[in-house]
Amino acid sequence: MRTVHLAAPDDFDGWRDAARALALARVPPEEIVWHAGDGAPDLFADEAVLDTAVEGAFSVPRAFVALARDAVCHADAERFALLYAMLLRLRDQPRLIEDHADPLLRRIEELAKAVRRDVHKMRAFLRFRELEEGDQPRFVAWFEPEHHIVRINAAFFVRRFATMRWSILTPELSLHWDGATLSEAPGASKADAPAGDPLEETWKTYYASIFNPARVKIGAMLKEMPKKYWKNMPETALVPQLIAGAQARESGMIAKSDLKVADAVAAEPPADVGGNSRLAWEALREEAAACTRCHLYKHATQTVFGEGPIDATLMFVGEQPGDQEDLAGKPFVGPAGQMFDRALAQAGVDRGTVYVTNAVKHFKFEQRGKRRIHAKPQGPEIEACRWWIEQERVLIRPPLTVALGATAARSLLGKVVTISGARGRPHVLQDGGEAWVTVHPSYLLRIPEREKAEEEYARFVADLRAAGARAKELA
Amino acid sequence: MAQLDTREKLAILADAAKYDASCASSGTAKRSSAGETSGIGSTEGMGICHAYAPDGRCISLLKILLTNSCIFDCHYCINRKSSNVRRARFTAEEVVNLTLAFYRRNYIEGLFLSSGIIRSSNYTMEQIVEVARSLREDHGFRGYIHLKTIPDADPELIHQAGLHADRISINVELPTEQGLKRLAPEKSVEGIAGAMGDIKAAIEDKTDAKRRFKSAPRFAPAGQSTQMIVGADSANDGEIVTRASGLYDRFKLRRVYYSAFSPIPDASAILPLQRPPLMREHRLYQSDWLMRFYGFAPKEVVAATGADGMLPLDIDPKMAWALKFRENFPVDVNRASKEMLLRVPGLGIKAVNAILLSRRWRTLRLDDIARLTVSVARLRPFITAADWTPGGLIDRVDLKARIAPPAKQMELFAA
Ligand code: SF4
């Protein structure tokens, strides 16, 4: 057994000199015990000294030297031995340095990576505190690195804070800079550093204000700023209360959306959209005219936007424009629209007071010869187009909305429902509004038996009448 | 209005700046104070994040507004004229002192200054420039400075800004022209594009800056960037990606930042009620990477979107592309070109480089790949190695379900 004593835990030069000599003498790795200033020598190891008579040199890839320089600073007690083992292999096979899949090289790379990360985190998380001392202040920091990185990090602090007087105290080693020279001193304790700095309150104010409580990503924060660094960073004291505040805010929002219909409407009175709502609606319609959110715009003639008074208390949502609507650019003007108008009149609801629109704003069809046959919009199209209907709803804020058919119901409720299951009862929408579901008038056009058709029509009229009455109640 | 102290102003003016996504402090020229007798600061090429907020974002720069008063009325902006927020205004000197005091304590890499528009665009821009000038000339500040410029300001002022700043940016604000018209009626697409074009020209012609004064960085050595708000207008991901790549090409931008529209207090009535999922912003950033570093053409990213023009939220865009274009897989890790390796979901640039070097040495087996990557399980269906072929795995319809990560629970936070 041979024992090598290195001057310090980060003594790269000492390791290199010893390793070179040992490698020249072809001493196998298992016969060497490495000691760095970081522990008592192994009493049972042979004290045989290094055979310094071996002269000579050999070369290793430059990349390895850089890697070793970093890896040496790791806290892992095996680092010197691992590096020496790698050195022996590289001596015979220099190109092995390219084989990143080699387990030993991989392990050394991991060590170096951890050291570089610690170096970076020290630059990031070290905090100076100002100390009044004579006519020129001194800045003192207490930091607890994970690896032996203080010395290799000194140059960074000199480059950045060259004109300040500063001290960096760590458990293992202290650095002092007087504005011209850097000196080293033994390790210190936390009590040797100032306990605070009046500016920290201002910094904490900044930290709290720049945080956006609408987006909490605790995992992302912890990944980059692990807790082990927190104790010496003044701002981290705020983290628990910032998160608690954000969560309370979030759950407040969730609780609100769970409220019963009546409560929700009461809790969120229709906002005053101000005098510019008409202009806003026109701008929205203009923007929708150029929509390319889904592929349907490619074949249709134009976007068919909603229509009706901005202050309507009742909104009807259909499926999509049909052949005639597509050409006219207006909703509900084709056969189904005429049927709708008739039913509405019979139900005693004034068509001029309601807002009508569609879940999907472009005509989807299949070309069969000269005819364009209606095709049912799919989930992604409904999703894409939902953006527009949400915008319309923000402006109009109808207390009551009626979904005509399954597509409209899906768009409004955000999930697939059946008409039979959803009909005849109120639904609470996310924005607090109330929704009812009924059939689409085109369904009535497709019923072949006359008797059934009349029965369904009467039911539809009854739904519209009930909706008209309910809208008055809510308004 | 009662006088506010610095801390009160800071609370207001940092709060007002937090919707800005950019905080980068890298990519600039290296500067150092070593051997100098005055001044302070350095830049190291790579920026440093000095803290992280619970929103997961890096805090690298002191990011504040000079004032949150504004004569414009952009609907998505909390500082718009018609908003009810509390207003505050810093003097140039206050910002300078705060920046230096924070910098000395190693809290920050430098300053990111933006502002609401007061009086006029030129007046506001002058104030912004004055902060940067004072930091550089009166205090020899060598840290990082990012200035947000006001689109309509005189080109000469923007030029001044570029002489002091490491980076300048102008927000395009919204991905579509119609969106800008509707939500920021006082801003114009041409005005913004014109200013970006000027900056690009000035960066390319950076020579005279060095002559003006010595501690100046060259003209905006960290280039220019911009920001787009996602989810406030109708643009889908495909349109956003296309727009961003157009901006990169036309103006040689360093970065396009995406900011998921956050519902702001006292929101304007014409804004969407709901914020887009944060994951959407993340997917857009990932697609940005695919174009900038992975050799994907914009139209390939667009091809990865679904029928609704949106990138899937449950898997990353590279995976989405791979699942859609399965005929390109499996890729042989021992033979494939770098370009093809970069297309394998789960293989990053570092891993690809390590594979290329290592395979000169050995025929790679699945174990080797496992050592070079984070999760071999995810990428297994897409590769062949010496001891591995995915067999029919790649053609399975349920492939997505098999590799997509299970939905994560919110982690509870214990302090
Ligand atoms: S159907 Fe809707 S989402 Fe699709 S292009 Fe037309 S308006 Fe846009």
Coordinates of C-alpha atoms in Angstrom, one line a residue, chain B residues 18-415:
Chain B
K18 CA -44.2 40.4 -13.6
Y19 CA -46.3 39.6 -16.6
D20 CA -43.2 40.0 -18.8
A21 CA -41.8 36.5 -19.5
S22 CA -38.2 37.4 -20.3
C23 CA -35.6 37.4 -17.7
A24 CA -32.6 36.1 -19.6
S25 CA -29.2 37.6 -18.9
S26 CA -27.0 35.5 -21.1
G27 CA -25.4 35.7 -24.5
T28 CA -23.8 39.1 -24.1
A29 CA -20.1 40.1 -24.4
K30 CA -17.9 39.2 -21.5
R31 CA -17.0 42.1 -19.2
S32 CA -15.0 42.2 -16.0
S33 CA -14.1 44.6 -13.2
A34 CA -10.8 42.9 -12.4
G35 CA -8.0 45.4 -12.4
E36 CA -10.3 48.3 -12.5
T37 CA -10.4 51.0 -9.8
S38 CA -13.9 52.1 -10.2
G39 CA -17.2 50.8 -11.5
I40 CA -18.6 47.4 -10.7
G41 CA -19.8 44.3 -12.3
S42 CA -19.1 41.6 -14.8
T43 CA -20.9 39.5 -17.4
E44 CA -19.9 35.9 -17.9
G45 CA -21.5 34.9 -21.1
M46 CA -23.9 32.6 -19.3
G47 CA -26.5 34.4 -17.2
I48 CA -27.1 33.5 -13.5
C49 CA -30.5 32.9 -11.9
H50 CA -30.1 34.4 -8.5
A51 CA -33.3 33.1 -7.1
Y52 CA -36.4 31.3 -8.1
A53 CA -39.9 32.4 -7.3
P54 CA -42.7 29.9 -6.4
D55 CA -44.0 30.3 -9.9
G56 CA -40.8 28.4 -11.0
R57 CA -39.4 31.4 -12.8
C58 CA -35.8 32.5 -12.6
I59 CA -35.0 35.9 -11.0
S60 CA -32.0 37.1 -12.7
L61 CA -32.6 40.8 -13.3
L62 CA -34.3 43.5 -11.3
K63 CA -37.3 43.6 -13.6
I64 CA -39.3 46.7 -13.0
L65 CA -41.2 49.5 -14.8
L66 CA -40.1 53.0 -14.5
T67 CA -43.8 53.9 -14.2
N68 CA -47.0 52.0 -14.5
S69 CA -48.9 55.0 -15.7
C70 CA -49.8 54.8 -19.3
I71 CA -51.6 56.9 -21.9
F72 CA -52.4 53.8 -24.0
D73 CA -55.3 51.5 -23.4
C74 CA -54.3 48.0 -24.4
H75 CA -56.9 45.6 -23.1
Y76 CA -54.6 42.8 -22.0
C77 CA -52.4 45.1 -19.9
I78 CA -52.9 45.8 -16.3
N79 CA -51.4 49.2 -16.7
R80 CA -53.7 50.5 -19.4
K81 CA -55.2 53.9 -19.0
S82 CA -58.6 52.7 -18.0
S83 CA -57.4 50.3 -15.3
N84 CA -57.9 51.1 -11.6
V85 CA -54.5 50.0 -10.4
R86 CA -52.4 52.1 -8.0
R87 CA -49.8 54.1 -10.0
A88 CA -46.3 54.9 -9.1
R89 CA -43.2 56.3 -10.7
F90 CA -39.5 55.9 -10.1
T91 CA -37.0 58.6 -10.8
A92 CA -34.1 57.5 -13.0
E93 CA -31.8 58.0 -10.0
E94 CA -33.9 55.7 -7.8
V95 CA -33.7 52.9 -10.3
V96 CA -29.9 53.4 -10.6
N97 CA -29.4 53.3 -6.8
L98 CA -31.6 50.3 -6.4
T99 CA -29.9 48.4 -9.1
L100 CA -26.5 49.1 -7.7
A101 CA -27.5 48.3 -4.1
F102 CA -29.0 44.9 -5.2
Y103 CA -26.1 44.2 -7.4
R104 CA -23.5 44.7 -4.6
R105 CA -25.2 42.1 -2.5
N106 CA -25.3 39.6 -5.3
Y107 CA -29.0 39.5 -5.7
I108 CA -29.1 40.2 -9.4
E109 CA -27.2 40.2 -12.7
G110 CA -28.5 43.6 -13.7
L111 CA -31.6 45.5 -14.7
F112 CA -34.5 44.9 -17.0
L113 CA -36.3 48.2 -17.4
S114 CA -39.6 48.7 -19.1
S115 CA -42.2 51.4 -18.7
G116 CA -45.7 52.5 -19.3
I117 CA -45.9 55.4 -21.7
I118 CA -46.2 58.8 -20.0
R119 CA -46.6 62.1 -21.8
S120 CA -45.2 60.8 -25.1
S121 CA -43.2 57.9 -26.5
N122 CA -40.1 60.0 -26.8
Y123 CA -40.3 61.4 -23.3
T124 CA -40.6 58.0 -21.9
M125 CA -37.8 56.6 -24.0
E126 CA -35.5 59.4 -22.8
Q127 CA -36.1 58.5 -19.2
I128 CA -35.3 54.8 -19.9
V129 CA -32.2 55.7 -21.7
E130 CA -31.1 58.0 -18.9
V131 CA -31.2 55.2 -16.4
A132 CA -28.9 53.1 -18.6
R133 CA -26.7 56.0 -19.4
S134 CA -26.2 56.9 -15.7
L135 CA -25.5 53.3 -14.8
R136 CA -22.9 52.9 -17.5
E137 CA -21.3 56.4 -17.5
D138 CA -21.7 57.7 -13.9
H139 CA -21.2 54.4 -12.1
G140 CA -19.2 52.3 -14.5
F141 CA -21.8 49.5 -14.2
R142 CA -20.6 46.4 -16.2
G143 CA -23.6 44.2 -15.3
Y144 CA -26.4 43.3 -17.7
I145 CA -28.9 45.8 -18.9
H146 CA -32.1 44.9 -20.9
L147 CA -34.2 47.8 -22.1
K148 CA -37.6 47.5 -23.5
T149 CA -38.1 50.1 -26.1
I150 CA -41.2 52.1 -26.9
P151 CA -42.2 51.3 -30.5
D152 CA -43.0 54.9 -31.6
A153 CA -40.0 56.5 -30.1
D154 CA -37.5 58.4 -32.2
P155 CA -35.0 56.0 -33.8
E156 CA -32.2 58.0 -32.4
L157 CA -33.4 57.3 -28.9
I158 CA -33.6 53.6 -29.6
H159 CA -30.2 53.8 -31.0
Q160 CA -29.0 55.4 -27.7
A161 CA -30.6 52.6 -25.8
G162 CA -28.8 50.1 -27.8
L163 CA -25.4 51.7 -27.0
H164 CA -25.9 51.2 -23.3
A165 CA -27.9 48.0 -23.2
D166 CA -26.9 44.4 -23.7
R167 CA -30.3 43.5 -25.1
I168 CA -33.2 45.5 -26.4
S169 CA -36.7 44.3 -27.0
I170 CA -39.9 45.4 -28.5
N171 CA -43.0 43.4 -27.9
V172 CA -45.0 42.3 -30.9
E173 CA -47.7 41.7 -28.2
L174 CA -50.1 39.5 -30.2
P175 CA -49.6 36.9 -32.8
T176 CA -52.2 38.2 -35.2
E177 CA -52.7 41.6 -36.7
Q178 CA -56.4 41.4 -36.1
G179 CA -55.7 40.6 -32.4
L180 CA -53.5 43.7 -32.1
K181 CA -56.1 45.8 -33.7
R182 CA -58.8 44.6 -31.4
L183 CA -56.8 44.6 -28.1
A184 CA -54.1 47.2 -28.6
P185 CA -55.7 49.8 -30.9
E186 CA -53.0 52.4 -30.4
K187 CA -50.2 50.1 -31.5
S188 CA -49.5 49.3 -35.1
V189 CA -48.0 46.2 -36.7
E190 CA -46.0 48.5 -39.0
G191 CA -44.7 50.6 -36.2
I192 CA -43.4 47.6 -34.3
A193 CA -41.9 46.0 -37.3
G194 CA -40.2 49.2 -38.3
A195 CA -38.6 49.6 -34.9
M196 CA -37.5 45.9 -35.0
G197 CA -36.0 46.4 -38.4
D198 CA -34.1 49.5 -37.2
I199 CA -32.6 47.6 -34.3
K200 CA -31.6 44.7 -36.5
A201 CA -29.8 47.2 -38.8
A202 CA -28.1 48.9 -35.9
I203 CA -26.9 45.6 -34.4
E204 CA -25.4 44.6 -37.7
D205 CA -23.7 47.9 -37.9
K206 CA -22.2 47.9 -34.5
T207 CA -18.9 49.5 -35.1
D208 CA -19.3 53.1 -34.1
A209 CA -20.6 52.2 -30.6
K210 CA -17.1 51.3 -29.5
R211 CA -15.8 54.7 -30.5
R212 CA -18.3 56.6 -28.4
F213 CA -17.1 55.5 -25.0
K214 CA -15.0 52.6 -23.8
S215 CA -17.1 50.8 -21.2
A216 CA -20.0 50.6 -23.6
P217 CA -20.9 47.2 -24.8
R218 CA -21.2 47.1 -28.5
F219 CA -24.6 47.8 -29.8
A220 CA -26.9 45.4 -27.9
P221 CA -24.4 42.5 -27.9
A222 CA -27.1 40.2 -26.6
G223 CA -29.3 41.0 -29.5
Q224 CA -33.0 41.7 -29.6
S225 CA -35.9 39.7 -28.4
T226 CA -39.7 40.0 -28.4
Q227 CA -42.7 38.7 -26.6
M228 CA -46.1 37.4 -27.7
I229 CA -49.1 37.0 -25.5
V230 CA -50.7 33.6 -26.0
G231 CA -54.4 33.0 -25.5
A232 CA -55.7 36.6 -25.7
D233 CA -56.4 36.5 -29.4
S234 CA -57.6 33.7 -31.6
A235 CA -54.3 32.4 -32.9
N236 CA -53.8 28.7 -32.6
D237 CA -50.4 27.1 -32.0
G238 CA -49.8 26.5 -35.7
E239 CA -50.2 30.2 -36.4
I240 CA -48.1 31.2 -33.5
V241 CA -45.2 29.0 -34.5
T242 CA -45.4 30.2 -38.1
R243 CA -45.4 33.8 -36.9
A244 CA -42.5 33.3 -34.5
S245 CA -40.4 31.7 -37.2
G246 CA -41.1 34.6 -39.5
L247 CA -39.9 37.0 -36.8
Y248 CA -36.7 35.0 -36.3
D249 CA -36.0 35.2 -40.0
R250 CA -36.9 38.8 -40.6
F251 CA -35.3 40.4 -37.6
K252 CA -32.6 38.0 -36.5
L253 CA -34.2 37.7 -33.0
R254 CA -32.4 35.9 -30.3
R255 CA -35.6 34.9 -28.6
V256 CA -39.3 35.0 -29.0
Y257 CA -40.9 34.8 -25.5
Y258 CA -44.4 33.4 -25.1
S259 CA -46.5 34.6 -22.2
A260 CA -49.7 32.8 -21.4
F261 CA -52.2 35.5 -21.0
S262 CA -53.0 35.7 -17.2
P263 CA -56.3 37.0 -16.2
I264 CA -55.3 40.3 -14.6
P265 CA -57.1 42.1 -11.8
D266 CA -59.5 44.6 -13.1
A267 CA -59.5 43.0 -16.6
S268 CA -61.0 44.7 -19.5
A269 CA -64.4 43.3 -20.6
I270 CA -63.3 42.2 -24.0
L271 CA -60.7 39.7 -22.8
P272 CA -61.1 36.0 -22.6
L273 CA -62.2 35.0 -19.1
Q274 CA -60.1 31.9 -18.8
R275 CA -56.3 31.8 -19.0
P276 CA -54.9 29.3 -21.5
P277 CA -53.3 26.3 -19.8
L278 CA -49.8 27.0 -18.7
M279 CA -48.8 23.8 -20.4
R280 CA -49.6 25.5 -23.7
E281 CA -46.9 28.1 -23.1
H282 CA -44.5 25.3 -22.3
R283 CA -45.3 23.4 -25.5
L284 CA -44.7 26.5 -27.5
Y285 CA -41.3 27.0 -25.9
Q286 CA -40.5 23.4 -26.7
S287 CA -41.5 23.8 -30.3
D288 CA -39.3 26.9 -30.4
W289 CA -36.4 24.7 -29.3
L290 CA -37.2 22.2 -32.0
M291 CA -36.8 24.9 -34.6
R292 CA -33.8 26.6 -33.2
F293 CA -31.7 23.6 -32.1
Y294 CA -33.2 20.4 -33.5
G295 CA -33.4 21.2 -37.1
F296 CA -37.2 21.1 -37.4
A297 CA -38.8 23.3 -40.1
P298 CA -41.7 25.4 -38.9
K299 CA -44.0 23.5 -41.1
E300 CA -43.0 20.3 -39.5
V301 CA -43.9 21.7 -36.1
V302 CA -47.2 22.8 -37.6
A303 CA -47.7 19.3 -38.9
A304 CA -47.4 18.0 -35.3
T305 CA -50.5 20.0 -34.3
G306 CA -54.0 18.4 -34.2
A307 CA -57.0 19.1 -36.3
D308 CA -57.7 22.1 -34.1
G309 CA -54.3 23.6 -34.9
M310 CA -53.1 23.1 -31.3
L311 CA -50.1 21.2 -30.1
P312 CA -51.1 18.3 -27.8
L313 CA -50.8 19.3 -24.1
D314 CA -50.2 15.8 -22.8
I315 CA -47.1 15.0 -24.8
D316 CA -44.3 17.2 -26.0
P317 CA -44.2 18.4 -29.7
K318 CA -41.3 16.2 -30.6
M319 CA -43.2 13.1 -29.4
A320 CA -46.3 14.4 -31.2
W321 CA -44.4 14.6 -34.4
A322 CA -42.8 11.2 -34.0
L323 CA -46.2 9.6 -33.3
K324 CA -47.7 11.2 -36.3
F325 CA -44.8 10.3 -38.6
R326 CA -44.0 6.8 -37.3
E327 CA -42.7 5.7 -40.7
N328 CA -39.4 7.5 -39.8
F329 CA -38.8 5.1 -36.9
P330 CA -37.2 3.1 -35.4
V331 CA -33.9 4.9 -35.7
D332 CA -30.7 2.8 -35.4
V333 CA -28.6 4.4 -32.7
N334 CA -25.5 2.8 -34.1
R335 CA -25.9 4.1 -37.6
A336 CA -28.4 6.9 -37.9
S337 CA -27.3 10.5 -38.9
K338 CA -27.2 13.2 -36.3
E339 CA -30.3 14.8 -37.8
M340 CA -32.3 11.6 -37.4
L341 CA -31.1 11.0 -33.8
L342 CA -32.2 14.5 -32.9
R343 CA -35.7 13.5 -34.0
V344 CA -36.0 10.7 -31.5
P345 CA -38.3 11.6 -28.6
G346 CA -36.4 11.7 -25.4
L347 CA -32.9 12.2 -27.0
G348 CA -31.5 15.6 -26.2
I349 CA -28.6 17.3 -27.9
K350 CA -26.1 16.3 -25.3
A351 CA -27.2 12.7 -25.5
V352 CA -27.0 12.7 -29.2
N353 CA -23.5 14.1 -29.2
A354 CA -22.5 11.5 -26.6
I355 CA -24.0 8.7 -28.8
L356 CA -22.1 9.9 -31.8
L357 CA -18.8 9.9 -29.9
S358 CA -19.4 6.7 -28.1
R359 CA -20.4 4.7 -31.0
R360 CA -17.0 5.0 -32.6
W361 CA -15.9 3.0 -29.6
R362 CA -18.5 0.4 -29.2
T363 CA -21.7 -0.9 -30.7
L364 CA -24.2 0.6 -28.4
R365 CA -26.6 -1.5 -26.5
L366 CA -29.7 -0.5 -24.7
D367 CA -27.8 -0.3 -21.4
D368 CA -25.4 2.2 -22.9
I369 CA -28.2 4.3 -24.1
A370 CA -29.7 4.1 -20.7
R371 CA -26.5 5.5 -19.2
L372 CA -26.6 8.4 -21.7
T373 CA -30.2 9.5 -21.2
V374 CA -32.7 10.3 -18.6
S375 CA -35.4 7.8 -19.4
V376 CA -34.7 4.9 -21.8
A377 CA -38.2 3.6 -21.4
R378 CA -39.7 6.5 -23.2
L379 CA -37.5 6.4 -26.2
R380 CA -37.2 2.6 -26.5
P381 CA -40.0 2.2 -29.0
F382 CA -38.3 4.6 -31.4
I383 CA -34.8 3.1 -31.6
T384 CA -32.9 0.0 -32.4
A385 CA -29.7 -0.9 -30.6
A386 CA -27.3 -3.8 -30.8
D387 CA -29.5 -5.9 -28.5
W388 CA -32.8 -4.2 -29.0
T389 CA -35.5 -3.8 -31.7
P390 CA -38.9 -2.4 -30.8
G391 CA -40.6 -5.0 -33.0
G392 CA -44.2 -4.0 -33.5
L393 CA -44.1 -1.6 -30.6
I394 CA -43.8 1.4 -32.9
D395 CA -46.9 0.5 -34.8
R396 CA -49.1 0.0 -31.8
V397 CA -52.1 2.3 -31.6
D398 CA -51.8 2.6 -27.9
L399 CA -48.2 3.7 -28.1
K400 CA -49.0 7.2 -26.8
A401 CA -50.8 5.8 -23.8
R402 CA -47.8 3.6 -23.1
I403 CA -45.2 6.4 -23.1
A404 CA -47.1 9.5 -22.1
P405 CA -46.2 10.3 -18.5
P406 CA -49.1 9.7 -16.2
A407 CA -50.8 12.9 -15.0
K408 CA -48.8 14.3 -12.1
Q409 CA -50.4 15.2 -8.8
M410 CA -49.8 18.6 -7.4
E411 CA -47.2 18.1 -4.8
L412 CA -48.0 19.2 -1.4
F413 CA -45.6 21.8 -0.1
A414 CA -44.1 21.4 3.4
A415 CA -41.9 24.2 4.4

